Amino acid sequence: MKGTVNSGIPRRYRRGIIACLVAGLLASAGLVLASAFHEPAVATAQAGGDGVPYRLHGGIRYSHASPDPVRNELDVYQPRRSTGSMPVVVWVHGGGWYQGGKRASVAEKARRFTRERNVFVAVNYRLSPDYRGSSEFTPGRVMFPDHPADVASAIAWVSRNISRFGGDPRRIVLMGHSAGAQIVSLIGTDPRYLRSRGVDPAVIRGVISLDAYGLDLPFLADPSVRALSDSHRGMYWNAFGAPWEAGSETRWRRASAINFADRRDPPFLLVVSSDSAWRIREAKDMSLALGQDPARASLPVRFDHRQINLSFGMRNEGSPQTARALAFARAVTEPGLIPRVRLSKVRQRYRANARSRVAAVRLIARSKPQGAPLACRVDRQPIHDCSGRRIYRLRPGKHVLAVTATDFTGRSRDRTVRRFIVVPPRR
């Protein structure tokens, strides 16, 4: 192996590159799964046979950025039972940014979302070269920001054309797995990709991230951080720049969705494999940056990275991920599901009891629609759940009651504040 590494690569990085070569040789020997990343032909039944809930409009060219037209194509799965203007789910495949295709493991995903009256769009994008078995990273190769740039162009096509297929261009949910999850997460948090193509970022109502690889690129690509094996690190260097390449650290930062995430972004559902401590931690950090409750925004599942993708949409998949994703898509695209606080029985003035010297302040807190979690805080007391009937025993003085409704995504949506006074008992 000694003579295979490019002499222009600094000595301290050669061990990592050699590990990449070994991984590539193993992959070519069949020890690394590749079947899930092919671009298979669409089966007859999938294209609209009996019992299939969609009509497939395949091979639509959305851009000419790639000399290979297939890489800038998308497929539209239109529900057979169209009901007015329907939400749109845009699917972005994974594959380490160097392999994969829009028709790999997509049939069940399209089936489940179209049955729920969503137009489903599967997108191809330019891929970086296959780095496995190579002695160097090719200068001028396809790399970041080419991948999200292509997907943003596909979303621009969707915003202009999807109404012809029954879709609502103002209600789009992005979904991706692995590298695709990194891409949709970045587009969902950095509005420049869509604005540069004349698309209002507000049309993105939510993002479903299936075991994202790369929400925090500097952590993964930096050779001094030992989160991953050298072979995995080569995948990041191929797609985002190796440490010895000019501008690589800047690209790592610009590609990291967590650097752009805040409460102004659309809500996220982050599915992560429970066998990866660092991805669970990354999903929690991402949830907090977005202003969401990690207990609702992130969903650890007992699948490995590959199983999350292959099982999504299947019946009896053994995981709640599909049901949660479908409910999430509905919650973020249906305006009537945004919860509002409804308070009753709250007065402006109460009188303290002569014996106990406190007043019994009764209230009824509900949400519309029903079932949204409600959190209350009286003065500076701890925040607590307060759905239904509550009684607070308060001393004389001025008091403030704040009630917040939290939606399905774990983000606070509505807040109602009531001010009242408790006066001393009569003498």
Tab-separated table of C-alpha atoms in Angstrom, residues 5-198:
chain	number	residue	atom	x	y	z
A	5	VAL	CA	-0.838	7.411	-1.673
A	6	ASN	CA	-0.402	10.682	-3.556
A	7	SER	CA	2.888	12.303	-2.530
A	8	GLY	CA	1.121	15.680	-2.392
A	9	ILE	CA	-0.894	14.570	0.616
A	10	PRO	CA	0.676	15.482	3.963
A	11	ARG	CA	2.193	12.505	5.782
A	12	ARG	CA	-0.113	12.846	8.820
A	13	TYR	CA	-3.174	12.205	6.622
A	14	ARG	CA	-1.847	9.194	4.723
A	15	ARG	CA	-3.003	6.654	7.282
A	16	GLY	CA	-6.589	7.846	6.860
A	17	ILE	CA	-6.381	7.669	3.084
A	18	ILE	CA	-4.959	4.143	3.223
A	19	ALA	CA	-7.914	3.173	5.429
A	20	CYS	CA	-10.211	4.599	2.758
A	21	LEU	CA	-8.520	2.414	0.146
A	22	VAL	CA	-8.974	-0.670	2.281
A	23	ALA	CA	-12.658	0.161	2.769
A	24	GLY	CA	-12.996	0.545	-0.977
A	25	LEU	CA	-11.431	-2.834	-1.657
A	26	LEU	CA	-13.775	-4.462	0.844
A	27	ALA	CA	-16.726	-2.758	-0.795
A	28	SER	CA	-15.715	-3.982	-4.225
A	29	ALA	CA	-15.448	-7.509	-2.776
A	30	GLY	CA	-19.065	-7.280	-1.694
A	31	LEU	CA	-18.557	-6.794	2.037
A	32	VAL	CA	-20.146	-3.353	1.988
A	33	LEU	CA	-23.806	-3.218	1.003
A	34	ALA	CA	-24.538	-1.622	-2.326
A	35	SER	CA	-27.887	-3.023	-3.367
A	36	ALA	CA	-29.813	-0.316	-1.516
A	37	PHE	CA	-28.116	2.429	-3.511
A	38	HIS	CA	-28.826	1.321	-7.087
A	39	GLU	CA	-31.068	3.203	-9.506
A	40	PRO	CA	-33.371	0.315	-10.500
A	41	ALA	CA	-35.978	0.453	-13.202
A	42	VAL	CA	-39.499	1.102	-11.986
A	43	ALA	CA	-41.567	-2.067	-11.745
A	44	THR	CA	-44.814	-2.195	-13.697
A	45	ALA	CA	-46.929	-2.328	-10.536
A	46	GLN	CA	-45.000	0.568	-9.053
A	47	ALA	CA	-45.689	2.636	-12.136
A	48	GLY	CA	-49.421	2.478	-11.584
A	49	GLY	CA	-50.744	-1.072	-11.569
A	50	ASP	CA	-53.716	-2.402	-9.642
A	51	GLY	CA	-53.732	-1.438	-5.974
A	52	VAL	CA	-50.989	1.178	-6.303
A	53	PRO	CA	-52.204	4.485	-4.839
A	54	TYR	CA	-50.250	6.758	-7.185
A	55	ARG	CA	-49.494	7.610	-10.783
A	56	LEU	CA	-45.795	7.894	-11.499
A	57	HIS	CA	-44.483	10.738	-13.663
A	58	GLY	CA	-40.832	9.763	-13.981
A	59	GLY	CA	-37.608	11.192	-15.337
A	60	ILE	CA	-38.529	14.894	-15.228
A	61	ARG	CA	-35.522	17.135	-15.844
A	62	TYR	CA	-35.402	20.033	-13.360
A	63	SER	CA	-31.928	21.441	-14.121
A	64	HIS	CA	-29.009	21.204	-16.548
A	65	ALA	CA	-26.236	21.556	-13.968
A	66	SER	CA	-24.966	18.019	-14.617
A	67	PRO	CA	-23.739	16.661	-17.963
A	68	ASP	CA	-25.463	13.420	-16.952
A	69	PRO	CA	-29.184	14.250	-17.292
A	70	VAL	CA	-30.234	11.471	-14.900
A	71	ARG	CA	-28.558	13.238	-12.011
A	72	ASN	CA	-30.832	16.280	-12.443
A	73	GLU	CA	-34.089	14.379	-12.751
A	74	LEU	CA	-36.965	13.876	-10.355
A	75	ASP	CA	-40.024	11.618	-10.159
A	76	VAL	CA	-43.502	12.763	-9.137
A	77	TYR	CA	-45.835	10.269	-7.464
A	78	GLN	CA	-49.325	11.707	-7.797
A	79	PRO	CA	-52.069	10.229	-5.565
A	80	ARG	CA	-54.786	8.524	-7.603
A	81	ARG	CA	-57.402	9.814	-5.182
A	82	SER	CA	-56.609	13.507	-5.401
A	83	THR	CA	-58.428	15.763	-2.957
A	84	GLY	CA	-57.926	19.411	-3.833
A	85	SER	CA	-54.523	20.959	-3.308
A	86	MET	CA	-52.393	18.440	-1.389
A	87	PRO	CA	-49.191	18.787	0.671
A	88	VAL	CA	-45.933	17.810	-1.033
A	89	VAL	CA	-43.197	15.574	0.401
A	90	VAL	CA	-39.794	15.894	-1.310
A	91	TRP	CA	-37.554	12.850	-0.782
A	92	VAL	CA	-33.735	13.072	-1.063
A	93	HIS	CA	-31.815	9.777	-1.114
A	94	GLY	CA	-28.642	8.967	0.784
A	95	GLY	CA	-25.468	7.197	-0.248
A	96	GLY	CA	-22.530	9.108	1.196
A	97	TRP	CA	-22.895	11.911	-1.389
A	98	TYR	CA	-21.199	9.646	-3.974
A	99	GLN	CA	-23.769	6.927	-4.742
A	100	GLY	CA	-27.500	6.282	-4.637
A	101	GLY	CA	-30.575	7.213	-6.622
A	102	LYS	CA	-34.130	8.457	-6.334
A	103	ARG	CA	-35.686	5.031	-6.933
A	104	ALA	CA	-33.689	3.092	-4.366
A	105	SER	CA	-35.925	1.807	-1.542
A	106	VAL	CA	-38.571	4.379	-2.424
A	107	ALA	CA	-41.679	2.348	-3.357
A	108	GLU	CA	-43.003	1.908	0.179
A	109	LYS	CA	-42.280	5.529	1.063
A	110	ALA	CA	-44.216	6.760	-1.961
A	111	ARG	CA	-47.015	4.315	-1.235
A	112	ARG	CA	-47.495	5.433	2.387
A	113	PHE	CA	-47.350	9.175	1.750
A	114	THR	CA	-49.608	9.138	-1.313
A	115	ARG	CA	-52.179	7.062	0.569
A	116	GLU	CA	-52.227	9.901	3.108
A	117	ARG	CA	-53.015	12.373	0.281
A	118	ASN	CA	-49.521	13.799	-0.199
A	119	VAL	CA	-47.838	14.336	-3.554
A	120	PHE	CA	-44.475	12.552	-3.264
A	121	VAL	CA	-41.408	13.781	-5.177
A	122	ALA	CA	-38.123	11.816	-5.308
A	123	VAL	CA	-35.023	13.765	-6.352
A	124	ASN	CA	-31.648	12.916	-7.888
A	125	TYR	CA	-28.661	15.255	-7.569
A	126	ARG	CA	-25.033	15.416	-8.681
A	127	LEU	CA	-22.778	12.952	-6.889
A	128	SER	CA	-19.154	13.211	-5.840
A	129	PRO	CA	-16.854	10.594	-7.399
A	130	ASP	CA	-16.554	7.156	-5.858
A	131	TYR	CA	-13.458	7.651	-3.732
A	132	ARG	CA	-13.082	4.009	-2.675
A	133	GLY	CA	-9.955	2.458	-4.084
A	134	SER	CA	-8.606	5.790	-5.326
A	135	SER	CA	-5.240	7.111	-4.258
A	136	GLU	CA	-6.350	10.756	-4.129
A	137	PHE	CA	-9.322	13.094	-4.142
A	138	THR	CA	-9.825	14.498	-7.629
A	139	PRO	CA	-9.385	18.289	-7.914
A	140	GLY	CA	-12.441	20.027	-9.347
A	141	ARG	CA	-14.688	17.101	-8.439
A	142	VAL	CA	-18.388	17.411	-7.659
A	143	MET	CA	-18.498	18.394	-4.010
A	144	PHE	CA	-20.268	20.727	-1.615
A	145	PRO	CA	-22.184	22.954	-2.319
A	146	ASP	CA	-23.168	21.118	-5.534
A	147	HIS	CA	-25.394	18.607	-3.727
A	148	PRO	CA	-27.691	21.071	-1.884
A	149	ALA	CA	-27.584	23.436	-4.875
A	150	ASP	CA	-29.154	20.748	-7.057
A	151	VAL	CA	-31.796	19.844	-4.490
A	152	ALA	CA	-32.673	23.527	-4.094
A	153	SER	CA	-33.141	23.711	-7.879
A	154	ALA	CA	-35.437	20.685	-7.671
A	155	ILE	CA	-37.494	22.408	-4.970
A	156	ALA	CA	-37.701	25.489	-7.186
A	157	TRP	CA	-39.090	23.285	-9.971
A	158	VAL	CA	-41.604	21.829	-7.508
A	159	SER	CA	-42.719	25.302	-6.391
A	160	ARG	CA	-43.387	26.297	-10.015
A	161	ASN	CA	-44.896	23.078	-11.376
A	162	ILE	CA	-46.300	20.826	-8.657
A	163	SER	CA	-49.792	22.348	-8.838
A	164	ARG	CA	-50.183	20.501	-12.191
A	165	PHE	CA	-50.002	17.261	-10.212
A	166	GLY	CA	-52.396	18.350	-7.453
A	167	GLY	CA	-49.722	19.582	-5.063
A	168	ASP	CA	-49.729	22.761	-3.009
A	169	PRO	CA	-46.432	24.627	-3.619
A	170	ARG	CA	-46.885	26.490	-0.316
A	171	ARG	CA	-46.929	23.311	1.787
A	172	ILE	CA	-43.716	21.349	1.257
A	173	VAL	CA	-42.100	18.874	3.649
A	174	LEU	CA	-38.481	17.839	3.032
A	175	MET	CA	-37.343	14.315	3.918
A	176	GLY	CA	-34.020	12.555	3.451
A	177	HIS	CA	-31.906	9.699	4.750
A	178	SER	CA	-28.207	9.808	5.691
A	179	ALA	CA	-26.481	12.175	3.217
A	180	GLY	CA	-29.930	13.167	1.967
A	181	ALA	CA	-30.902	14.081	5.530
A	182	GLN	CA	-27.839	16.346	5.739
A	183	ILE	CA	-28.899	18.055	2.515
A	184	VAL	CA	-32.539	18.678	3.483
A	185	SER	CA	-31.496	19.792	6.978
A	186	LEU	CA	-29.153	22.374	5.500
A	187	ILE	CA	-31.742	23.676	3.018
A	188	GLY	CA	-34.278	23.854	5.841
A	189	THR	CA	-32.003	26.017	8.003
A	190	ASP	CA	-29.966	28.096	5.522
A	191	PRO	CA	-32.526	30.098	3.483
A	192	ARG	CA	-29.962	31.283	0.924
A	193	TYR	CA	-30.303	28.117	-1.164
A	194	LEU	CA	-33.984	28.695	-1.875
A	195	ARG	CA	-33.898	32.490	-2.003
A	196	SER	CA	-31.195	32.388	-4.667
A	197	ARG	CA	-33.665	30.446	-6.822
A	198	GLY	CA	-36.613	32.741	-6.199
